[in-house]
Amino acid sequence: MRRATQLFGICWLLCLLAACGESHFMTDASYRLRVEQDFQQKKALMPQGELFTILDDASLSTYEQEALEFLYAYMPLADITDYPGEFHLMNIRASQRAAEEMPWGKTIPEDLFRHFVLPVRVNNEQLDSARVVFYKELKDRVKSLSLYDAILEVNHWCHEKAVYMPSDARTSSPLATVSTAYGRCGEESTLLVAALRSVGIPARQVYTPRWAHTDDNHAWVEAWADGKWHFLGACEPEPVLDLGWFNAPASRGMLMHTKVFGRYEGKEEVMSVNPTYTEINVIDNYAPTAQAKVMVKDEAGNPVPDACVEFKLYNYAEFYTVATKHTDDGGVCGLTAGKGDMLVWASKDGRFGFSKLSFGKQAELTVTLDKEAGDSFTVDIDIVPPAESANLPDVTPEQRAENDRRLAIEDSIRNAYVGKFISEEAARNFARDYKLDRDAVAKILIAARGNYRVIREFMTRLRSDNSRKGGIDLLQQISAKDLRDVRLDVLIDHMQSRVRTTNAGYFRKYVRNPRVSNEMLTPYKTFFGKVISKEDVEAYVAEPMKMVAWVAKNIQVNKECNLGAPPVSPEGVWKARLADAHSRDIFFVSMARSMGVPARIDEVTGKVQLITDDGAIDVNFEAAGQAPAQRGRLAAKYTPIQSLDNPKYYSHFTISKVTPQGNLQLLSYDEGDTDMGGGVTWSSLLKEGTSLDAGDYILVTGTRLASGGVLAQMTSLNVKAGGRTETKLVMRENKDEVQVIGNFNSESLFTTLEGDKQSLLQACGRGYFVVGILGVNQEPTNHALRDISALKADLEKWGRKLVLLFPNQEQAGKYRAADFSGLPNTVIYGIDTEDIAQQIVKNMKLKRKDTLPIFIIADTFNRVVFVSQGYTIGLGEQLMKTVKGL
């Protein structure tokens, strides 16, 4: 017996030693215990759908088990429901392999690896196997480099794959961006973070929710090397780190965020913590900052605990919330931000108050909850952004020349890939062979870029006249980004849509159309056809409100379950019976469309609606009854100011609804084709009046000054049911006349594209003219040219010349005029062989010659009346304001 006991003890000790020999993913036992607790809470929240079965695999190592628990503990719902456990295990093993094989793998601190290497998700993109694909391409390219140089090299690789191009807000996956060969800044930065993480380099996406001095936002990347975080512009390689075209704009920024997967305990200021990620503030890396405290009080002067405090920047003609805090028991919260102005909006239980806060000038601010819906007020607010204070690292001429050489090679590699996309001639020939509309097919296939084979294969399956017509219509209903990444099975699924309405327009837009909101397209109609019984379908079609009741009863809504991710797929919602409200709404519309019932999410209000011959019926999942919303009309008078005849939504004014909680919800009207000056304007929306739900609204107007400052006005409005509300749309003006701000020699020479030298005076004649120095393929220049295109008619009416100069012949060769076909016919192109840019920089006391674009308005008396350098959204409008004031 004693011998048996000894043998058992020896066996137990050997097993224990073997277990201890397995490496831990989390070596800190206390942190590991907290992750385990969070994981168990997540499992308890999601008991449906067998979502965690991967963790029952007995073959998992200790490392893999702990890494999976860490990921699942903090994953948004979409990542749990829409990707199998094997997908996440694959990525864990790939990250572990990179850590073992890359020379810096053992030097990365465990907490940085956990939060900034292991997670696949960067922001709200669709996930894919990019980590595995990218590692194969990059490992041999970087393994002999230092960590610092490897970061630069990975960015050069990304530049081979993609360049900047604006697009809609849905974020493509990294592999889709590579297939397309371009993306907006959020997609470029997601691509770079994915590529860096694939070779074991800690990386994170940094973004400014909105700039303070101009109407836009931006995203870039921070990567960790040698004990510190460095920044770089994604797919925009520079010779050194901590350098990008956005150094100057970032120095005027007021807030930079990054989302860190899971519970993060770094040194940065924590903005907020939720079940998915920790949001941190990294503004101190870019701009001078100041701290401010906000005290919220009620009308009696008592502190208000747990008040919602929103810090808002003026941007796109609204006061946009860039940070949300809640007051402590003493009614206080605080924020660190750049040294400029924000609007602080505090609310609780339907009461609200607001005030301007100037960071760096005010250390404290008191906001009183002295307003509620129905109160009348008009307030003028002058907004001043931070001053520019960019710090730029040194770059030698040799470094710059070598970087330029590499950029040219990378452009040629990417262009060679793009050159394999289908040509217009080939697209038209294909359309002819399959008896399809040649113009429509050519436009669709070219827009599909690297995904054109999928779209072409779908088109080959359109055999009858009806299917050809319907298939092309389906492709025209979805977005341009959808064409670039949609799958064949998705298109086939939605071509088989049920027809239950006699209204062809409703069927096209609200039944066959797979696009509901900002979700990734999936073959949900086939799925619902399998899981919903024929009897239930008949009942829901006969009485759609029964479908509303089913969703309200069976789909639990949790506002924090999917933070930081794209919407959960309809199949995922069905499986988990859990969703955030937005995913629930998409689920309902998808479910209705799968049965042939027309439905939508209204783009302006965000309301779910069933579409009938009698109009739209609002769906309210929280209310027992479905009483139709009461409507009224809102109209506004506008007296044109000198520089603006017809104010534009998002550029000059916006309307927001006051919610029952006292917050603001923006009415999101269609932006239209911004390159062609489209979109909603005062005359199209408010001149004759527009129909709105009865309730209280805030009208915001703003005049953006050349300095970046804003003359804003906020006006409260009450729209009564069945009534008509009249108000004034006021664009505040800077009454100062246009002033001469510098000098410039109008006889300066440039070289035409034909090789001749010509003076600006010769090219433009007597009078005013515009000179622009372009940074070809750089995001700030692309924005500037599109802004100018949007005002094509006004600039052509003015009639004066716009001389657009390239810094050198090489840059001129990279410019694709077809990308900016909407520019005015008064444009003259040339090359700055005589260093006009340096003259402007010197005379106007600008900081650097290579911060492009540079624009001036001058006249042949050598007077400059306008100057802009670098990143400025709305440049065309600023030019026209100056022109109209001359």
GROMACS .gro file of C-alpha atoms in nm, residues 300-575:
model
  276
  300ALA     CA    1  -3.009   7.494  -0.778
  301GLY     CA    2  -2.629   7.481  -0.794
  302ASN     CA    3  -2.596   7.120  -0.674
  303PRO     CA    4  -2.338   6.888  -0.833
  304VAL     CA    5  -2.491   6.629  -1.068
  305PRO     CA    6  -2.332   6.283  -1.044
  306ASP     CA    7  -2.333   6.044  -1.343
  307ALA     CA    8  -2.415   6.321  -1.590
  308CYS     CA    9  -2.320   6.247  -1.950
  309VAL     CA   10  -2.057   6.499  -2.065
  310GLU     CA   11  -1.982   6.514  -2.437
  311PHE     CA   12  -1.679   6.704  -2.566
  312LYS     CA   13  -1.764   6.828  -2.916
  313LEU     CA   14  -1.556   6.965  -3.202
  314TYR     CA   15  -1.710   7.174  -3.477
  315ASN     CA   16  -1.665   6.967  -3.792
  316TYR     CA   17  -1.878   6.916  -4.104
  317ALA     CA   18  -2.116   7.183  -3.974
  318GLU     CA   19  -2.208   6.995  -3.658
  319PHE     CA   20  -2.073   6.982  -3.308
  320TYR     CA   21  -1.939   6.626  -3.324
  321THR     CA   22  -1.876   6.427  -3.006
  322VAL     CA   23  -1.509   6.324  -2.988
  323ALA     CA   24  -1.511   6.210  -2.625
  324THR     CA   25  -1.780   6.111  -2.376
  325LYS     CA   26  -1.728   6.112  -2.000
  326HIS     CA   27  -1.954   6.072  -1.698
  327THR     CA   28  -1.925   6.282  -1.387
  328ASP     CA   29  -1.818   6.130  -1.056
  329ASP     CA   30  -2.006   6.155  -0.729
  330GLY     CA   31  -1.896   6.516  -0.701
  331GLY     CA   32  -2.030   6.607  -1.045
  332VAL     CA   33  -1.681   6.636  -1.200
  333CYS     CA   34  -1.500   6.483  -1.497
  334GLY     CA   35  -1.193   6.588  -1.694
  335LEU     CA   36  -1.012   6.562  -2.027
  336THR     CA   37  -0.669   6.628  -2.174
  337ALA     CA   38  -0.686   6.791  -2.518
  338GLY     CA   39  -0.503   7.019  -2.761
  339LYS     CA   40  -0.508   7.390  -2.689
  340GLY     CA   41  -0.819   7.497  -2.874
  341ASP     CA   42  -1.195   7.531  -2.830
  342MET     CA   43  -1.457   7.261  -2.782
  343LEU     CA   44  -1.824   7.270  -2.699
  344VAL     CA   45  -1.909   7.084  -2.379
  345TRP     CA   46  -2.261   6.936  -2.380
  346ALA     CA   47  -2.386   6.788  -2.053
  347SER     CA   48  -2.712   6.599  -2.006
  348LYS     CA   49  -2.907   6.382  -1.766
  349ASP     CA   50  -3.268   6.268  -1.747
  350GLY     CA   51  -3.379   6.492  -2.033
  351ARG     CA   52  -3.218   6.812  -1.908
  352PHE     CA   53  -2.909   6.957  -2.070
  353GLY     CA   54  -2.672   7.250  -2.083
  354PHE     CA   55  -2.370   7.353  -2.287
  355SER     CA   56  -2.078   7.593  -2.289
  356LYS     CA   57  -1.756   7.655  -2.481
  357LEU     CA   58  -1.434   7.533  -2.321
  358SER     CA   59  -1.096   7.676  -2.426
  359PHE     CA   60  -0.826   7.424  -2.336
  360GLY     CA   61  -0.510   7.596  -2.222
  361LYS     CA   62  -0.704   7.906  -2.118
  362GLN     CA   63  -0.963   7.750  -1.886
  363ALA     CA   64  -0.861   7.490  -1.632
  364GLU     CA   65  -1.219   7.452  -1.510
  365LEU     CA   66  -1.567   7.493  -1.655
  366THR     CA   67  -1.909   7.473  -1.495
  367VAL     CA   68  -2.205   7.360  -1.705
  368THR     CA   69  -2.556   7.399  -1.569
  369LEU     CA   70  -2.838   7.168  -1.676
  370ASP     CA   71  -3.069   7.462  -1.734
  371LYS     CA   72  -3.244   7.353  -2.054
  372GLU     CA   73  -3.489   7.088  -2.169
  373ALA     CA   74  -3.664   6.999  -2.493
  374GLY     CA   75  -3.895   7.281  -2.594
  375ASP     CA   76  -3.678   7.564  -2.461
  376SER     CA   77  -3.605   7.839  -2.712
  377PHE     CA   78  -3.254   7.976  -2.767
  378THR     CA   79  -3.011   8.107  -3.028
  379VAL     CA   80  -2.642   8.120  -2.938
  380ASP     CA   81  -2.341   8.249  -3.134
  381ILE     CA   82  -2.020   8.055  -3.070
  382ASP     CA   83  -1.677   8.155  -3.198
  383ILE     CA   84  -1.445   7.855  -3.226
  384VAL     CA   85  -1.065   7.891  -3.233
  385PRO     CA   86  -0.855   7.581  -3.316
  386PRO     CA   87  -0.504   7.517  -3.182
  387ALA     CA   88  -0.212   7.692  -3.345
  388GLU     CA   89   0.030   7.492  -3.560
  389SER     CA   90   0.344   7.371  -3.383
  390ALA     CA   91   0.479   7.081  -3.583
  391ASN     CA   92   0.805   6.909  -3.486
  392LEU     CA   93   0.969   6.741  -3.784
  393PRO     CA   94   1.257   6.492  -3.764
  394ASP     CA   95   1.567   6.555  -3.973
  395VAL     CA   96   1.591   6.388  -4.313
  396THR     CA   97   1.909   6.410  -4.518
  397PRO     CA   98   1.895   6.475  -4.894
  398GLU     CA   99   2.038   6.127  -4.947
  399GLN     CA  100   1.761   5.969  -4.739
  400ARG     CA  101   1.497   6.164  -4.930
  401ALA     CA  102   1.643   6.070  -5.268
  402GLU     CA  103   1.660   5.701  -5.177
  403ASN     CA  104   1.303   5.707  -5.046
  404ASP     CA  105   1.182   5.875  -5.366
  405ARG     CA  106   1.363   5.611  -5.572
  406ARG     CA  107   1.189   5.336  -5.381
  407LEU     CA  108   0.849   5.504  -5.408
  408ALA     CA  109   0.885   5.512  -5.786
  409ILE     CA  110   0.964   5.139  -5.796
  410GLU     CA  111   0.672   5.061  -5.566
  411ASP     CA  112   0.438   5.268  -5.782
  412SER     CA  113   0.546   5.067  -6.085
  413ILE     CA  114   0.483   4.737  -5.902
  414ARG     CA  115   0.135   4.844  -5.797
  415ASN     CA  116   0.056   4.991  -6.138
  416ALA     CA  117   0.160   4.666  -6.304
  417TYR     CA  118  -0.088   4.481  -6.084
  418VAL     CA  119  -0.364   4.735  -6.153
  419GLY     CA  120  -0.285   4.709  -6.522
  420LYS     CA  121  -0.414   4.351  -6.510
  421PHE     CA  122  -0.764   4.468  -6.416
  422ILE     CA  123  -1.019   4.444  -6.692
  423SER     CA  124  -1.000   4.718  -6.954
  424GLU     CA  125  -1.298   4.908  -7.086
  425GLU     CA  126  -1.256   4.745  -7.425
  426ALA     CA  127  -1.252   4.396  -7.274
  427ALA     CA  128  -1.553   4.478  -7.058
  428ARG     CA  129  -1.750   4.600  -7.358
  429ASN     CA  130  -1.657   4.294  -7.559
  430PHE     CA  131  -1.771   4.072  -7.275
  431ALA     CA  132  -2.103   4.260  -7.253
  432ARG     CA  133  -2.153   4.220  -7.628
  433ASP     CA  134  -2.089   3.845  -7.612
  434TYR     CA  135  -2.341   3.796  -7.331
  435LYS     CA  136  -2.599   4.041  -7.471
  436LEU     CA  137  -2.568   4.283  -7.177
  437ASP     CA  138  -2.584   4.662  -7.164
  438ARG     CA  139  -2.231   4.762  -7.270
  439ASP     CA  140  -2.221   5.098  -7.091
  440ALA     CA  141  -2.354   4.958  -6.764
  441VAL     CA  142  -2.132   4.649  -6.771
  442ALA     CA  143  -1.817   4.843  -6.852
  443LYS     CA  144  -1.882   5.083  -6.564
  444ILE     CA  145  -1.951   4.799  -6.318
  445LEU     CA  146  -1.657   4.578  -6.413
  446ILE     CA  147  -1.407   4.863  -6.407
  447ALA     CA  148  -1.540   4.976  -6.068
  448ALA     CA  149  -1.496   4.620  -5.933
  449ARG     CA  150  -1.118   4.647  -5.982
  450GLY     CA  151  -0.951   4.332  -5.843
  451ASN     CA  152  -1.289   4.166  -5.787
  452TYR     CA  153  -1.396   4.194  -6.151
  453ARG     CA  154  -1.370   3.818  -6.208
  454VAL     CA  155  -1.636   3.752  -5.944
  455ILE     CA  156  -1.869   4.011  -6.097
  456ARG     CA  157  -1.803   3.880  -6.446
  457GLU     CA  158  -1.875   3.522  -6.338
  458PHE     CA  159  -2.206   3.637  -6.191
  459MET     CA  160  -2.294   3.811  -6.516
  460THR     CA  161  -2.229   3.494  -6.716
  461ARG     CA  162  -2.507   3.324  -6.517
  462LEU     CA  163  -2.766   3.579  -6.631
  463ARG     CA  164  -2.931   3.384  -6.912
  464SER     CA  165  -3.281   3.523  -6.972
  465ASP     CA  166  -3.369   3.881  -7.058
  466ASN     CA  167  -3.535   3.927  -6.718
  467SER     CA  168  -3.238   3.789  -6.528
  468ARG     CA  169  -2.997   4.008  -6.725
  469LYS     CA  170  -3.199   4.316  -6.647
  470GLY     CA  171  -3.242   4.218  -6.282
  471GLY     CA  172  -2.880   4.116  -6.232
  472ILE     CA  173  -2.743   4.442  -6.369
  473ASP     CA  174  -2.994   4.632  -6.155
  474LEU     CA  175  -2.878   4.441  -5.846
  475LEU     CA  176  -2.516   4.536  -5.918
  476GLN     CA  177  -2.621   4.898  -5.961
  477GLN     CA  178  -2.805   4.897  -5.626
  478ILE     CA  179  -2.504   4.796  -5.416
  479SER     CA  180  -2.215   5.031  -5.340
  480ALA     CA  181  -1.891   5.072  -5.534
  481LYS     CA  182  -1.708   4.914  -5.240
  482ASP     CA  183  -1.945   4.618  -5.253
  483LEU     CA  184  -1.845   4.561  -5.615
  484ARG     CA  185  -1.485   4.540  -5.499
  485ASP     CA  186  -1.533   4.272  -5.232
  486VAL     CA  187  -1.873   4.101  -5.272
  487ARG     CA  188  -1.873   3.721  -5.305
  488LEU     CA  189  -2.038   3.523  -5.585
  489ASP     CA  190  -2.265   3.329  -5.348
  490VAL     CA  191  -2.401   3.658  -5.212
  491LEU     CA  192  -2.502   3.783  -5.555
  492ILE     CA  193  -2.660   3.451  -5.651
  493ASP     CA  194  -2.852   3.445  -5.323
  494HIS     CA  195  -3.011   3.785  -5.373
  495MET     CA  196  -3.098   3.719  -5.737
  496GLN     CA  197  -3.336   3.454  -5.604
  497SER     CA  198  -3.538   3.706  -5.401
  498ARG     CA  199  -3.910   3.645  -5.358
  499VAL     CA  200  -4.150   3.878  -5.535
  500ARG     CA  201  -4.452   3.972  -5.323
  501THR     CA  202  -4.500   4.336  -5.413
  502THR     CA  203  -4.639   4.475  -5.737
  503ASN     CA  204  -4.429   4.789  -5.696
  504ALA     CA  205  -4.118   4.727  -5.906
  505GLY     CA  206  -3.929   5.013  -5.745
  506TYR     CA  207  -3.994   4.879  -5.395
  507PHE     CA  208  -3.882   4.531  -5.503
  508ARG     CA  209  -3.557   4.663  -5.651
  509LYS     CA  210  -3.466   4.887  -5.358
  510TYR     CA  211  -3.616   4.716  -5.055
  511VAL     CA  212  -3.635   4.342  -5.138
  512ARG     CA  213  -3.373   4.227  -5.390
  513ASN     CA  214  -3.116   4.485  -5.280
  514PRO     CA  215  -2.886   4.310  -5.029
  515ARG     CA  216  -2.749   4.634  -4.885
  516VAL     CA  217  -2.933   4.742  -4.567
  517SER     CA  218  -2.685   4.969  -4.388
  518ASN     CA  219  -2.308   4.948  -4.331
  519GLU     CA  220  -2.288   4.569  -4.289
  520MET     CA  221  -2.083   4.317  -4.488
  521LEU     CA  222  -2.309   4.155  -4.747
  522THR     CA  223  -2.401   3.792  -4.681
  523PRO     CA  224  -2.633   3.532  -4.843
  524TYR     CA  225  -2.895   3.579  -4.574
  525LYS     CA  226  -3.198   3.504  -4.793
  526THR     CA  227  -3.097   3.142  -4.843
  527PHE     CA  228  -3.024   3.115  -4.472
  528PHE     CA  229  -3.362   3.247  -4.361
  529GLY     CA  230  -3.530   3.023  -4.617
  530LYS     CA  231  -3.386   2.724  -4.432
  531VAL     CA  232  -3.447   2.824  -4.069
  532ILE     CA  233  -3.793   2.987  -4.085
  533SER     CA  234  -4.083   2.750  -4.141
  534LYS     CA  235  -4.323   2.792  -4.431
  535GLU     CA  236  -4.609   2.847  -4.184
  536ASP     CA  237  -4.422   3.128  -4.009
  537VAL     CA  238  -4.334   3.290  -4.341
  538GLU     CA  239  -4.699   3.295  -4.444
  539ALA     CA  240  -4.799   3.442  -4.107
  540TYR     CA  241  -4.534   3.715  -4.121
  541VAL     CA  242  -4.615   3.809  -4.480
  542ALA     CA  243  -4.985   3.836  -4.395
  543GLU     CA  244  -4.916   4.037  -4.077
  544PRO     CA  245  -4.563   4.183  -4.069
  545MET     CA  246  -4.619   4.313  -3.716
  546LYS     CA  247  -4.603   3.951  -3.598
  547MET     CA  248  -4.246   3.949  -3.727
  548VAL     CA  249  -4.179   4.269  -3.530
  549ALA     CA  250  -4.318   4.103  -3.218
  550TRP     CA  251  -4.105   3.791  -3.273
  551VAL     CA  252  -3.785   3.996  -3.302
  552ALA     CA  253  -3.873   4.206  -2.998
  553LYS     CA  254  -3.935   3.893  -2.791
  554ASN     CA  255  -3.653   3.669  -2.912
  555ILE     CA  256  -3.357   3.897  -2.990
  556GLN     CA  257  -3.200   4.035  -2.675
  557VAL     CA  258  -3.039   4.379  -2.721
  558ASN     CA  259  -2.716   4.461  -2.542
  559LYS     CA  260  -2.559   4.795  -2.633
  560GLU     CA  261  -2.208   4.685  -2.530
  561CYS     CA  262  -2.193   4.336  -2.682
  562ASN     CA  263  -2.049   4.440  -3.019
  563LEU     CA  264  -1.853   4.758  -2.957
  564GLY     CA  265  -1.572   4.827  -3.203
  565ALA     CA  266  -1.688   4.577  -3.464
  566PRO     CA  267  -1.896   4.588  -3.782
  567PRO     CA  268  -2.260   4.483  -3.749
  568VAL     CA  269  -2.327   4.122  -3.657
  569SER     CA  270  -2.446   3.926  -3.960
  570PRO     CA  271  -2.815   3.827  -3.973
  571GLU     CA  272  -2.710   3.463  -3.939
  572GLY     CA  273  -2.500   3.554  -3.635
  573VAL     CA  274  -2.790   3.734  -3.468
  574TRP     CA  275  -3.016   3.434  -3.531
  575LYS     CA  276  -2.756   3.201  -3.383
   0.00000   0.00000   0.00000
